[in-house]
């Protein structure tokens, strides 16, 4: 009897220990679950923060964008003449002065629209020929009152890929000497190094229009220990905060942020909008500015976004490819 009683006591103690162990295990399981939930949440937040970067990067394969025939896309409506008041102190309504004297139909100029700028007006023409005609007319007939100039065009940029940053091309001077020496170029006057990106093994060069043609026709440059592919390069930027083009979040001056999916003022990872409710903030303003019907039911980082296509087209129009 006594032995049995002791055995029962012993078993009871063991039961206590077991149940304690079980409850400990349970609480540890809960803790792990909690931790895993938090990690899952953090992971999905990080993922959605990265997602726009990836998407934008994929829409920004500049070489692809530019490899479409650049000339075909030119002259759509972005050939522009800047007309300003000649007298800085007298900034009358430039457009009024202009439209009283210049009659487009007489000069056979097609104008797609005008936009007020700081010191005057930007006149968008059908093509570069129309810009030249209008410029002559303004400078001839309104000499002294208004001045007209084309938008300043930049030299094109090229991306050199798969670069081996060996010691012989460490600084810009060596790099230029190397490119000029190895690639049948007369001098380095029309060649400038913009950036060297060692992480992605790329170099961005600024070149003259003629040199661009020559290098692109060949498709590569001899550089250090490699034969490196060379393609057109456009710097396309989109802000993660407000989704607009032309700047990055660090430089953003917008008072509110805009969700890349639905345009509202929250982060994309907090967006709960259904996929058929997406709305592109850039196309909303592009539609109202251009007074035309623009599809807005896509995310602001969609590669088919009309505002994005327009931005790239305008960017290309500011580059001197000829
Ligand atoms: Zn911004
Ligand atoms: Zn949203
Ligand atoms: Zn859009």
Short mmCIF file of C-alpha atoms and ligand atoms in Angstrom, two decimals:
data_model
loop_
_atom_site.label_atom_id
_atom_site.label_comp_id
_atom_site.label_asym_id
_atom_site.label_seq_id
_atom_site.Cartn_x
_atom_site.Cartn_y
_atom_site.Cartn_z
CA UNK A 1 0.00 0.00 0.00
CA UNK A 2 2.74 2.42 1.08
CA UNK A 3 4.80 1.61 -1.96
CA UNK A 4 1.80 2.13 -4.17
CA UNK A 5 1.03 5.48 -2.52
CA UNK A 6 4.63 6.63 -3.04
CA UNK A 7 4.45 5.55 -6.64
CA UNK A 8 1.26 7.55 -7.09
CA UNK A 9 2.94 10.62 -5.57
CA UNK A 10 5.86 10.12 -7.86
CA UNK A 11 3.59 9.83 -10.87
CA UNK A 12 1.69 12.95 -9.85
CA UNK A 13 4.94 14.93 -9.59
CA UNK A 14 5.91 13.66 -12.98
CA UNK A 15 2.49 14.70 -14.30
CA UNK A 16 3.06 18.20 -12.88
CA UNK A 17 6.44 18.41 -14.50
CA UNK A 18 5.01 17.19 -17.79
CA UNK A 19 2.16 19.69 -17.76
CA UNK A 20 4.58 22.49 -16.89
CA UNK A 21 6.74 21.42 -19.80
CA UNK A 22 3.70 21.36 -22.06
CA UNK A 23 2.64 24.85 -21.04
CA UNK A 24 6.20 26.07 -21.52
CA UNK A 25 6.25 24.54 -24.96
CA UNK A 26 2.90 26.10 -25.74
CA UNK A 27 4.03 29.55 -24.75
CA UNK A 28 7.25 29.15 -26.68
CA UNK A 29 5.20 28.07 -29.70
CA UNK A 30 3.09 31.17 -29.32
CA UNK A 31 6.18 33.30 -29.12
CA UNK A 32 7.53 31.70 -32.28
CA UNK A 33 4.22 32.20 -34.00
CA UNK A 34 4.24 35.84 -33.01
CA UNK A 35 7.80 36.21 -34.19
CA UNK A 36 7.01 34.50 -37.47
CA UNK A 37 3.96 36.74 -37.97
CA UNK A 38 6.05 39.83 -37.37
CA UNK A 39 8.73 38.60 -39.70
CA UNK A 40 6.13 37.75 -42.34
CA UNK A 41 4.70 41.22 -42.03
CA UNK A 42 8.11 42.83 -42.23
CA UNK A 43 8.94 40.69 -45.22
CA UNK A 44 5.78 41.60 -47.10
CA UNK A 45 6.33 45.29 -46.29
CA UNK A 46 9.87 45.09 -47.55
CA UNK A 47 8.68 43.23 -50.64
CA UNK A 48 6.06 45.81 -51.51
CA UNK A 49 8.59 48.57 -50.95
CA UNK A 50 10.92 46.81 -53.35
CA UNK A 51 8.21 45.97 -55.88
CA UNK A 52 7.87 49.47 -57.30
CA UNK A 53 11.65 49.70 -57.62
CA UNK A 54 11.71 46.52 -59.63
CA UNK A 55 8.81 47.54 -61.81
CA UNK A 56 10.19 50.96 -62.46
CA UNK A 57 13.54 49.49 -63.24
CA UNK A 58 11.94 47.18 -65.73
CA UNK A 59 10.03 49.97 -67.41
CA UNK A 60 13.23 51.93 -67.54
CA UNK A 61 15.28 49.63 -69.67
CA UNK A 62 16.45 52.73 -71.43
CA UNK A 63 18.13 50.92 -74.21
CA UNK A 64 14.86 49.18 -75.08
CA UNK A 65 13.00 52.46 -74.93
CA UNK A 66 15.51 54.12 -77.17
CA UNK A 67 16.07 51.23 -79.49
CA UNK A 68 12.68 51.92 -81.00
CA UNK A 69 13.27 54.20 -83.90
CA UNK A 70 14.01 57.47 -82.22
CA UNK A 71 13.30 59.52 -85.31
CA UNK A 72 9.85 58.07 -85.83
CA UNK A 73 8.75 59.31 -82.47
CA UNK A 74 10.15 62.76 -82.96
CA UNK A 75 8.14 65.69 -84.15
CA UNK A 76 4.89 64.47 -82.69
CA UNK A 77 4.15 67.61 -80.77
CA UNK A 78 7.24 68.34 -78.82
CA UNK A 79 9.05 70.54 -81.28
CA UNK A 80 8.90 73.64 -79.20
CA UNK A 81 9.82 77.31 -79.51
CA UNK A 82 10.30 79.43 -76.41
CA UNK A 83 9.04 82.96 -76.92
CA UNK A 84 9.96 85.51 -74.26
CA UNK A 85 9.58 89.21 -73.71
CA UNK A 86 12.68 91.07 -74.88
CA UNK A 87 12.25 93.65 -72.14
CA UNK A 88 12.67 91.90 -68.81
CA UNK A 89 10.83 94.66 -66.98
CA UNK A 90 7.88 94.48 -69.27
CA UNK A 91 6.43 91.03 -69.16
CA UNK A 92 3.15 91.73 -70.89
CA UNK A 93 1.08 88.86 -71.97
CA UNK A 94 3.56 87.45 -74.47
CA UNK A 95 0.93 85.21 -76.04
CA UNK A 96 -1.32 88.19 -76.70
CA UNK A 97 1.47 90.13 -78.43
CA UNK A 98 2.41 87.03 -80.38
CA UNK A 99 -1.08 86.15 -81.54
CA UNK A 100 -1.82 89.70 -82.65
CA UNK A 101 1.10 89.73 -85.07
CA UNK A 102 1.73 86.14 -86.12
CA UNK A 103 -0.94 84.30 -88.07
CA UNK A 104 -0.08 80.58 -88.29
CA UNK A 105 -2.18 79.88 -91.38
CA UNK A 106 -0.37 82.57 -93.39
CA UNK A 107 3.00 81.09 -92.49
CA UNK A 108 1.70 77.55 -92.91
CA UNK A 109 2.70 76.55 -89.39
CA UNK A 110 0.82 73.84 -87.47
CA UNK A 111 0.68 74.58 -83.75
CA UNK A 112 -0.53 71.94 -81.32
CA UNK A 113 -0.68 74.15 -78.25
CA UNK A 114 0.93 76.77 -76.05
CA UNK A 115 2.01 76.78 -72.43
CA UNK A 116 2.81 79.71 -70.16
CA UNK A 117 6.38 79.64 -68.91
CA UNK A 118 8.25 81.91 -66.51
CA UNK A 119 9.12 84.71 -68.91
CA UNK A 120 6.77 84.05 -71.77
CA UNK A 121 5.22 81.19 -73.62
CA UNK A 122 6.24 77.80 -75.04
CA UNK A 123 4.74 77.16 -78.47
CA UNK A 124 4.44 73.49 -79.45
CA UNK A 125 4.65 72.97 -83.21
CA UNK A 126 4.09 70.01 -85.50
CA UNK A 127 7.75 69.67 -86.35
CA UNK A 128 11.18 71.28 -86.32
CA UNK A 129 10.53 72.97 -89.68
CA UNK A 130 7.53 74.76 -88.24
CA UNK A 131 9.60 75.81 -85.23
CA UNK A 132 12.21 77.33 -87.57
CA UNK A 133 9.53 79.21 -89.54
CA UNK A 134 7.95 80.58 -86.39
CA UNK A 135 11.31 81.58 -84.96
CA UNK A 136 12.13 83.57 -88.10
CA UNK A 137 8.75 85.23 -88.05
CA UNK A 138 8.97 86.26 -84.39
CA UNK A 139 12.54 87.49 -84.58
CA UNK A 140 11.75 89.33 -87.82
CA UNK A 141 8.35 90.86 -87.16
CA UNK A 142 8.54 91.34 -83.42
CA UNK A 143 12.21 92.18 -83.13
CA UNK A 144 12.82 94.17 -79.96
CA UNK A 145 9.60 93.12 -78.32
CA UNK A 146 9.88 89.36 -78.23
CA UNK A 147 12.74 86.88 -78.59
CA UNK A 148 12.36 83.33 -79.83
CA UNK A 149 14.69 80.38 -79.25
CA UNK A 150 14.51 76.63 -79.63
CA UNK A 151 14.71 74.51 -76.52
CA UNK A 152 18.34 73.76 -75.74
CA UNK A 153 19.13 70.21 -76.76
CA UNK A 154 21.54 67.97 -74.89
CA UNK A 155 24.12 65.62 -76.32
CA UNK A 156 23.08 61.96 -76.30
CA UNK A 157 24.31 59.52 -73.67
CA UNK A 158 25.51 55.98 -74.15
CA UNK A 159 25.76 53.10 -71.71
CA UNK A 160 28.84 50.89 -71.84
CA UNK A 161 28.07 47.49 -70.32
CA UNK A 162 30.05 44.65 -68.83
CA UNK A 163 33.06 46.82 -67.99
CA UNK A 164 36.06 45.39 -66.20
CA UNK A 165 37.27 48.26 -64.03
CA UNK A 166 40.93 47.36 -64.26
CA UNK A 167 43.74 49.67 -63.16
CA UNK A 168 44.29 51.10 -66.65
CA UNK A 169 40.83 52.74 -66.70
CA UNK A 170 40.60 53.81 -63.07
CA UNK A 171 40.06 57.53 -63.57
CA UNK A 172 38.12 59.48 -66.19
CA UNK A 173 41.23 60.68 -68.00
CA UNK A 174 42.60 57.17 -68.39
CA UNK A 175 39.21 55.90 -69.41
CA UNK A 176 38.85 58.50 -72.17
CA UNK A 177 42.41 57.89 -73.41
CA UNK A 178 41.66 54.20 -73.50
CA UNK A 179 38.43 54.61 -75.48
CA UNK A 180 39.94 57.13 -77.92
CA UNK A 181 43.09 55.05 -78.43
CA UNK A 182 41.44 51.70 -78.96
CA UNK A 183 38.38 52.69 -80.95
CA UNK A 184 39.68 54.62 -84.00
CA UNK A 185 38.67 58.01 -82.66
CA UNK A 186 40.55 61.17 -83.63
CA UNK A 187 40.27 62.99 -80.33
CA UNK A 188 38.25 63.14 -77.15
CA UNK A 189 36.53 66.48 -77.81
CA UNK A 190 33.12 64.87 -78.24
CA UNK A 191 33.41 62.38 -75.40
CA UNK A 192 32.67 62.93 -71.72
CA UNK A 193 32.41 60.48 -68.81
CA UNK A 194 29.19 61.05 -66.84
CA UNK A 195 29.26 58.19 -64.31
CA UNK A 196 31.06 54.98 -63.58
CA UNK A 197 28.92 52.38 -61.83
CA UNK A 198 31.27 49.68 -60.59
CA UNK A 199 28.47 47.69 -58.91
CA UNK A 200 26.70 47.07 -62.21
CA UNK A 201 29.92 47.28 -64.25
CA UNK A 202 28.59 50.12 -66.40
CA UNK A 203 29.80 53.49 -67.62
CA UNK A 204 27.62 56.34 -68.86
CA UNK A 205 29.21 58.49 -71.56
CA UNK A 206 28.04 61.70 -73.18
CA UNK A 207 28.93 61.89 -76.85
CA UNK A 208 28.37 64.03 -79.93
CA UNK A 209 25.53 62.95 -82.26
CA UNK A 210 28.07 61.77 -84.87
CA UNK A 211 30.06 59.71 -82.40
CA UNK A 212 26.83 58.16 -81.12
CA UNK A 213 25.95 56.98 -84.60
CA UNK A 214 29.41 55.59 -85.17
CA UNK A 215 29.53 53.69 -81.87
CA UNK A 216 25.97 52.37 -82.06
CA UNK A 217 26.47 51.11 -85.60
CA UNK A 218 29.39 49.08 -84.33
CA UNK A 219 27.59 48.11 -81.10
CA UNK A 220 30.66 47.82 -78.87
CA UNK A 221 33.84 49.53 -77.68
CA UNK A 222 37.25 48.05 -76.95
CA UNK A 223 37.94 48.90 -73.34
CA UNK A 224 40.74 47.58 -71.12
CA UNK A 225 40.50 43.82 -71.01
CA UNK A 226 37.09 43.62 -72.62
CA UNK A 227 35.02 44.24 -75.70
CA UNK A 228 32.05 46.03 -74.13
CA UNK A 229 28.55 46.36 -75.62
CA UNK A 230 27.35 49.96 -75.99
CA UNK A 231 23.71 51.14 -76.20
CA UNK A 232 21.65 54.32 -75.98
CA UNK A 233 20.96 55.60 -72.47
CA UNK A 234 18.23 57.82 -71.08
CA UNK A 235 18.07 58.85 -67.44
CA UNK A 236 14.47 58.21 -66.47
CA UNK A 237 13.55 59.00 -62.87
CA UNK A 238 10.31 58.48 -60.97
CA UNK A 239 9.66 59.55 -57.38
CA UNK A 240 8.57 56.85 -54.94
CA UNK A 241 6.78 59.42 -52.83
CA UNK A 242 4.61 61.33 -55.27
CA UNK A 243 5.05 59.02 -58.32
CA UNK A 244 5.91 61.92 -60.62
CA UNK A 245 8.67 61.70 -63.20
CA UNK A 246 11.81 63.79 -63.33
CA UNK A 247 12.97 63.57 -59.73
CA UNK A 248 13.60 61.05 -56.97
CA UNK A 249 12.05 60.84 -53.48
CA UNK A 250 15.08 62.54 -51.92
CA UNK A 251 14.34 65.67 -53.97
CA UNK A 252 10.54 65.49 -53.66
CA UNK A 253 8.79 68.78 -52.91
CA UNK A 254 5.24 67.49 -53.01
CA UNK A 255 3.19 68.09 -49.85
CA UNK A 256 1.49 64.69 -50.05
CA UNK A 257 2.55 61.24 -51.12
CA UNK A 258 0.65 59.25 -53.74
CA UNK A 259 0.07 55.52 -53.82
CA UNK A 260 1.56 53.98 -56.95
CA UNK A 261 -1.58 51.82 -57.32
CA UNK A 262 -4.54 54.04 -56.42
CA UNK A 263 -3.15 57.65 -56.23
CA UNK A 264 -4.34 58.17 -52.65
CA UNK A 265 -2.15 59.48 -49.85
CA UNK A 266 -0.70 56.28 -48.42
CA UNK A 267 2.16 53.86 -49.04
CA UNK A 268 1.68 51.17 -51.67
CA UNK A 269 2.02 48.43 -49.05
CA UNK A 270 -0.99 49.85 -47.20
CA UNK A 271 -3.11 49.91 -50.32
CA UNK A 272 -6.25 47.83 -50.11
CA UNK A 273 -7.79 48.86 -53.36
CA UNK A 274 -9.08 46.14 -55.71
CA UNK A 275 -7.14 45.52 -58.90
CA UNK A 276 -9.95 46.95 -61.04
CA UNK A 277 -9.82 50.19 -59.01
CA UNK A 278 -6.23 51.17 -59.74
CA UNK A 279 -5.71 54.74 -60.86
CA UNK A 280 -2.56 56.37 -62.23
CA UNK A 281 -1.99 59.81 -60.71
CA UNK A 282 0.21 60.92 -63.60
CA UNK A 283 -2.36 60.04 -66.25
CA UNK A 284 -5.08 61.90 -64.34
CA UNK A 285 -3.08 65.13 -64.60
CA UNK A 286 -1.77 64.30 -68.10
CA UNK A 287 -5.37 63.87 -69.28
CA UNK A 288 -6.53 67.16 -67.81
CA UNK A 289 -3.45 69.07 -69.04
CA UNK A 290 -3.65 67.70 -72.57
CA UNK A 291 -7.45 68.02 -72.53
CA UNK A 292 -7.76 64.57 -74.03
CA UNK A 293 -9.10 61.25 -72.90
CA UNK A 294 -6.28 59.31 -71.27
CA UNK A 295 -6.68 55.81 -69.76
CA UNK A 296 -6.02 56.04 -66.02
CA UNK A 297 -6.83 52.52 -64.83
CA UNK A 298 -3.28 51.28 -64.38
CA UNK A 299 -0.53 51.64 -61.78
CA UNK A 300 1.76 54.66 -62.02
CA UNK A 301 4.73 52.38 -62.77
CA UNK A 302 3.10 50.57 -65.68
CA UNK A 303 5.34 50.47 -68.74
CA UNK A 304 2.34 51.23 -70.97
CA UNK A 305 1.34 54.31 -68.95
CA UNK A 306 0.52 57.14 -71.43
CA UNK A 307 2.03 59.78 -69.11
CA UNK A 308 5.22 57.74 -68.91
CA UNK A 309 5.38 57.33 -72.70
CA UNK A 310 4.82 61.07 -73.08
CA UNK A 311 7.56 61.80 -70.51
CA UNK A 312 10.04 59.59 -72.36
CA UNK A 313 9.09 61.15 -75.69
CA UNK A 314 9.65 64.65 -74.34
CA UNK A 315 12.93 63.57 -72.79
CA UNK A 316 14.06 62.20 -76.15
CA UNK A 317 13.03 65.39 -77.87
CA UNK A 318 15.44 67.32 -75.71
CA UNK A 319 18.34 65.26 -77.00
CA UNK A 320 20.25 66.07 -80.14
CA UNK A 321 20.34 62.79 -82.06
CA UNK A 322 21.08 64.26 -85.52
ZN1 LIG B 1 8.07 63.39 -55.66
ZN1 LIG B 2 -3.41 52.80 -52.74
ZN1 LIG B 3 -0.40 56.41 -66.28
#
